[in-house]
Amino acid sequence: MSWRFGENAVVHPIPVGLSVRANEGQAVRAGEVIAAGTVLGSPIRVAGARRLGVAAADLPRVMRVATGAEVARGAVLARTGRRFARAASAPIDGRLAHVRADGDLEVAPIVGRWAVRAVIDGTVTVASDTSLTVTGEAWCLQGTAAYGPDAIGELALIADGGADELVPSRIDTKLRDRILIGGGRSGAEAIARAHACGVAAVVAGAVPAAGLRALFGDDVDAHGLATRADAPTVLCLAGFGSASLPEALYSPLRVFAGSRAAVHTASARLFVFAPADAAAMPATPPVVAITDDWGAVRAIEGSVTFEPSAR
Amino acid sequence: MTSATGLAAPVDVGEVRITVGRPIRLALLVGGDVANLAAARRVALASCADTVLAMRGADRTTLIERASALRDARADVVLLVAGVGADELAEAIRLAYGEAAHPVVLVSGPDRGRARLMGALAALSAEAAPPAASSYGRDALVARLRALRRPTGDAILRDESVEAAARALAVATSRAVVIVDTGSETTTLAFSAADGSSFAASAHVGVGANADRVVARAGIDRVRRWIPRAVDTPALLDRVFNRARRPEAPPGSALTLALEMAIARESIAHVLAECERAGIDLAPVRLATTIVCCGVPAAWPRPQQCVLAVLDALAPETLLVIARDSDDALLRAVGQGQRTAGDVSALLRPVAIVATLSPRRPQKITVSDASGPVQAEVSRGALTLIPTTGAVELRAAGTTKATADTLELGVVLDARGRPLALPPRDAERIPALSRWTTALGVLPEAGAS
């Protein structure tokens, strides 16, 4: 667990209903939309190949709109070119969501829109209809677990040290769209207040597990939860309960304060977009370990003595 | 009569590396009735795949919802079982993945129904498999899934080895055998009867890296109920979550040791619950006369820790021997295919003879060992340990019920009743748990925190 400047790859999964996406080789900036699409409602099945009198394999030959295209009610989806023409038309406004193996068509109404934003400055290296990979250089700090949607914003330090707790009274709407560094511990109350104030994300040494359950539901576990829902973004750097961050981890954050940054929740990483020489890192990485009752995480600095286990 | 004798010449165990294997995220898409879903779940359990999605053709969800759920599940393998509604599920697979990179798709079913689905999924290079509900179909699917988990062609999977060990022990001892293997990431339960019938079930829950999943699935209260002291639930959650992210940390206090034991119990209970969901009859498991502990519980330094955890989790209903496979000697021997070279039971360390009793009035049990006979009176609700040295004989009502050449611990008389019921209130439950742990000397007394 240490700061590292280098090349990082970030995979962005794409939901069903893709309309447009970035192509391989395209340069992107953190926060930029790299894929957009629609949330689809209950689809309506339209007789396709069998209505047109063609084999399912021949349907693409007579299609008039591409799969995924937006269509208006009554629009011709497919049509045979004979004198006595047969056509399949859209029963509703929506999108041609899917062409079935048997040649029938699925038209679904549009009930919402979604967008996927890059969380790192870089280049799209892998692009498909199910995921995009963006690779770029940035300072990276690997956390233990992250929860909520990805977040992009300016780093703001509001704790005085690596052992301090994020106090709700220090959070207000002036911190909107910032990524807050909350010291050693952030409680559920502070995180909820930060979300209400429009804060992009909260980064802390540890967050109480019960607080995470209160914020994200009882199914949440220690391995994080990446979601697209409207929820706070939380990055636990060291663990759960309470923690004290080692100075080697915390001091670079003082230097990076004010820089653009992003939290990728699926991989629990904090990216800071600052020059490679912006901060000096110690030669040996800091060590953190859980306490003997497993209830907290502590930085190990100085000499250490080991005691036998309780078994 | 139960016996822990017959230790033959030890098997020469060479260097064999047993691996948990790659975790496989499996999505079950099942057409037809609930029996098909149970069969698919049984495949997942037997192959130690992590079921991330279970969807039936009869579910009232739209094509879009199904495709979205499938894509969000990030499955490595999709198992599509033919039956009513399977065509719709096949369309969901096509919509979810299109022509993009897709997981391995296995289509299971009778030839006719399967052919139609294979045609629909031709672009996804679907693989055909026999019906999951048949024993040969299940074996074929399990073999395929295990092959996907195997990091190298000659690697020995831990769950596979546990299953083989149960079969080998049942053959060697002519008794019904249960092997329970609880590790950091997975828990496996394998049963084999003397007549050759057997099954294995694994789940991605454990006492280390997947300890948090035990809490997510069973609930923190079910873990908390096994700890013999008052514990604050939020603090307990923090401990479990920290443990999951640092599974290498040993228990540093009596409380964390009790927590590790509690998670082990609930991990085993979770596998049993999954077996019931998959339609596996658990009655033979509770009547098995030999239980072997592997993995983390077998490595606990006090044998009584392993005995109590297994007794609480499995709740056996008969007279049995509990043994442990420390250092994975049994699993490595079986993995190496040496079971023909010697008696694999020689690799086990018999820990205790356990007599499960439900006396209406105090019952007299006589235990004889190298120090002479000891008579114990067992009352309803009691858990008693009689430590032994040398050869052991257990007699009740004048007849010999069990013998052993030697036992690590002794004879445990369990009269707590079945099913084992824990009082819901802390004020009643904690004293009961304390009595049991004290009776067996499970937890260290000094340094408790």
PDB file of C-alpha atoms in Angstrom, chain A residues 14-16 40-43 45 97-102 106 108 128-130 144-145 147 207-210 212-213 218-223 228 238-241 288-290 292-297 309-311, chain B residues 62-64 67-68 71-72 87-88 91 94-97 100-101 120 209-210 212-213 215-216 220 234-235 237-239 241-246 249-254 256-257 259-260 296 300-302 305 444:
ATOM      1  CA  ILE A  14     -20.957  -0.723 -20.188  1.00  0.00           C
ATOM      2  CA  PRO A  15     -24.621  -1.352 -19.381  1.00  0.00           C
ATOM      3  CA  VAL A  16     -27.172  -2.756 -21.815  1.00  0.00           C
ATOM      4  CA  LEU A  40     -34.846   0.552 -21.798  1.00  0.00           C
ATOM      5  CA  GLY A  41     -38.305  -0.403 -20.571  1.00  0.00           C
ATOM      6  CA  SER A  42     -40.294  -3.574 -21.231  1.00  0.00           C
ATOM      7  CA  PRO A  43     -39.696  -4.557 -24.861  1.00  0.00           C
ATOM      8  CA  ARG A  45     -41.882  -8.389 -29.614  1.00  0.00           C
ATOM      9  CA  ALA A  97     -33.198  -3.351 -28.815  1.00  0.00           C
ATOM     10  CA  HIS A  98     -32.575  -6.808 -30.170  1.00  0.00           C
ATOM     11  CA  VAL A  99     -33.009  -9.148 -33.121  1.00  0.00           C
ATOM     12  CA  ARG A 100     -33.906 -12.612 -31.899  1.00  0.00           C
ATOM     13  CA  ALA A 101     -32.407 -15.814 -33.243  1.00  0.00           C
ATOM     14  CA  ASP A 102     -35.759 -16.755 -34.792  1.00  0.00           C
ATOM     15  CA  GLU A 106     -37.658  -6.483 -29.860  1.00  0.00           C
ATOM     16  CA  ALA A 108     -38.210  -1.207 -26.228  1.00  0.00           C
ATOM     17  CA  SER A 128     -16.140  -3.271 -27.100  1.00  0.00           C
ATOM     18  CA  ASP A 129     -19.890  -3.019 -26.597  1.00  0.00           C
ATOM     19  CA  THR A 130     -19.574  -4.483 -23.099  1.00  0.00           C
ATOM     20  CA  THR A 144      -8.754  -1.595   0.540  1.00  0.00           C
ATOM     21  CA  ALA A 145     -12.326  -1.238  -0.686  1.00  0.00           C
ATOM     22  CA  TYR A 147     -18.269   1.833  -2.478  1.00  0.00           C
ATOM     23  CA  VAL A 207     -14.970   3.552   7.713  1.00  0.00           C
ATOM     24  CA  PRO A 208     -17.051   1.593  10.248  1.00  0.00           C
ATOM     25  CA  ALA A 209     -18.574  -1.443   8.553  1.00  0.00           C
ATOM     26  CA  ALA A 210     -21.923  -0.802  10.229  1.00  0.00           C
ATOM     27  CA  LEU A 212     -21.287   1.248   5.268  1.00  0.00           C
ATOM     28  CA  ARG A 213     -24.277  -1.042   5.781  1.00  0.00           C
ATOM     29  CA  ASP A 218     -26.952  -5.067   4.403  1.00  0.00           C
ATOM     30  CA  ASP A 219     -25.526  -6.946   1.425  1.00  0.00           C
ATOM     31  CA  VAL A 220     -22.378  -4.839   1.432  1.00  0.00           C
ATOM     32  CA  ASP A 221     -19.161  -6.718   2.159  1.00  0.00           C
ATOM     33  CA  ALA A 222     -15.480  -6.000   2.695  1.00  0.00           C
ATOM     34  CA  HIS A 223     -14.649  -6.240  -0.998  1.00  0.00           C
ATOM     35  CA  ARG A 228     -24.204   3.450 -10.820  1.00  0.00           C
ATOM     36  CA  ALA A 238      -6.593   0.886   5.128  1.00  0.00           C
ATOM     37  CA  GLY A 239      -9.565  -1.038   6.448  1.00  0.00           C
ATOM     38  CA  PHE A 240     -12.665  -0.788   8.609  1.00  0.00           C
ATOM     39  CA  GLY A 241     -13.514   0.573  12.038  1.00  0.00           C
ATOM     40  CA  VAL A 288      -0.315  -1.030   8.069  1.00  0.00           C
ATOM     41  CA  ALA A 289      -1.659  -3.972  10.045  1.00  0.00           C
ATOM     42  CA  ILE A 290      -4.823  -4.856  11.913  1.00  0.00           C
ATOM     43  CA  ASP A 292      -4.856  -7.950  17.680  1.00  0.00           C
ATOM     44  CA  ASP A 293      -8.618  -7.748  18.150  1.00  0.00           C
ATOM     45  CA  TRP A 294      -9.085  -7.077  14.392  1.00  0.00           C
ATOM     46  CA  GLY A 295     -11.193  -4.027  15.216  1.00  0.00           C
ATOM     47  CA  ALA A 296      -8.910  -1.355  13.755  1.00  0.00           C
ATOM     48  CA  VAL A 297      -5.970  -0.760  11.463  1.00  0.00           C
ATOM     49  CA  SER A 309      -1.262 -15.731  19.062  1.00  0.00           C
ATOM     50  CA  ALA A 310      -4.033 -16.509  21.521  1.00  0.00           C
ATOM     51  CA  ARG A 311      -4.530 -20.027  20.234  1.00  0.00           C
TER      52      ARG A 311
ATOM     53  CA  THR B  62     -38.304  -8.791 -19.172  1.00  0.00           C
ATOM     54  CA  LEU B  63     -35.646  -9.592 -21.723  1.00  0.00           C
ATOM     55  CA  ILE B  64     -33.890  -6.297 -20.961  1.00  0.00           C
ATOM     56  CA  ALA B  67     -29.736  -9.220 -20.059  1.00  0.00           C
ATOM     57  CA  SER B  68     -28.823  -6.385 -17.678  1.00  0.00           C
ATOM     58  CA  ARG B  71     -24.066  -8.414 -17.763  1.00  0.00           C
ATOM     59  CA  ASP B  72     -23.884  -6.934 -14.260  1.00  0.00           C
ATOM     60  CA  ASP B  87     -35.376 -19.897 -25.379  1.00  0.00           C
ATOM     61  CA  GLU B  88     -36.021 -16.570 -23.654  1.00  0.00           C
ATOM     62  CA  GLU B  91     -32.053 -14.518 -26.054  1.00  0.00           C
ATOM     63  CA  ARG B  94     -27.376 -13.033 -26.877  1.00  0.00           C
ATOM     64  CA  LEU B  95     -28.525  -9.547 -25.897  1.00  0.00           C
ATOM     65  CA  ALA B  96     -26.141  -9.332 -22.923  1.00  0.00           C
ATOM     66  CA  TYR B  97     -23.012 -10.208 -24.849  1.00  0.00           C
ATOM     67  CA  ALA B 100     -18.362  -8.786 -27.675  1.00  0.00           C
ATOM     68  CA  ALA B 101     -16.057 -10.854 -25.491  1.00  0.00           C
ATOM     69  CA  ALA B 120     -29.461 -19.757 -31.159  1.00  0.00           C
ATOM     70  CA  ALA B 209     -10.730 -13.813   2.746  1.00  0.00           C
ATOM     71  CA  ASN B 210     -14.402 -14.713   2.433  1.00  0.00           C
ATOM     72  CA  ASP B 212     -17.361 -11.193   5.132  1.00  0.00           C
ATOM     73  CA  ARG B 213     -19.467 -13.284   2.776  1.00  0.00           C
ATOM     74  CA  VAL B 215     -21.877 -12.337   7.372  1.00  0.00           C
ATOM     75  CA  ALA B 216     -23.496 -11.102   4.147  1.00  0.00           C
ATOM     76  CA  ILE B 220     -24.040 -10.916  11.621  1.00  0.00           C
ATOM     77  CA  PRO B 234     -20.982  -2.935  14.907  1.00  0.00           C
ATOM     78  CA  ALA B 235     -17.550  -3.681  16.388  1.00  0.00           C
ATOM     79  CA  LEU B 237     -18.687  -6.277  11.830  1.00  0.00           C
ATOM     80  CA  ASP B 238     -15.480  -4.232  11.737  1.00  0.00           C
ATOM     81  CA  ARG B 239     -13.535  -7.258  12.938  1.00  0.00           C
ATOM     82  CA  PHE B 241     -14.418  -7.019   7.502  1.00  0.00           C
ATOM     83  CA  ASN B 242     -10.813  -6.414   8.591  1.00  0.00           C
ATOM     84  CA  ARG B 243     -10.261 -10.147   8.834  1.00  0.00           C
ATOM     85  CA  ALA B 244     -11.560 -10.593   5.288  1.00  0.00           C
ATOM     86  CA  ARG B 245      -9.065  -8.093   3.926  1.00  0.00           C
ATOM     87  CA  ARG B 246      -6.160  -9.447   5.974  1.00  0.00           C
ATOM     88  CA  ALA B 249      -3.609 -12.303  10.516  1.00  0.00           C
ATOM     89  CA  PRO B 250      -3.722 -14.894  13.320  1.00  0.00           C
ATOM     90  CA  PRO B 251      -6.216 -14.478  16.154  1.00  0.00           C
ATOM     91  CA  GLY B 252      -4.557 -12.178  18.669  1.00  0.00           C
ATOM     92  CA  SER B 253      -7.052 -12.604  21.480  1.00  0.00           C
ATOM     93  CA  ALA B 254      -9.583 -15.061  22.843  1.00  0.00           C
ATOM     94  CA  THR B 256     -10.878 -13.174  17.768  1.00  0.00           C
ATOM     95  CA  LEU B 257     -10.319 -16.895  18.202  1.00  0.00           C
ATOM     96  CA  LEU B 259     -14.908 -15.194  16.198  1.00  0.00           C
ATOM     97  CA  GLU B 260     -12.876 -17.413  13.871  1.00  0.00           C
ATOM     98  CA  VAL B 296      -8.071 -24.199   9.237  1.00  0.00           C
ATOM     99  CA  TRP B 300      -6.184 -25.129  15.416  1.00  0.00           C
ATOM    100  CA  PRO B 301      -3.754 -26.089  18.183  1.00  0.00           C
ATOM    101  CA  ARG B 302      -6.403 -27.289  20.599  1.00  0.00           C
ATOM    102  CA  GLN B 305     -11.697 -26.255  19.187  1.00  0.00           C
ATOM    103  CA  PRO B 444      -7.463 -19.896  26.531  1.00  0.00           C
TER     104      PRO B 444
END
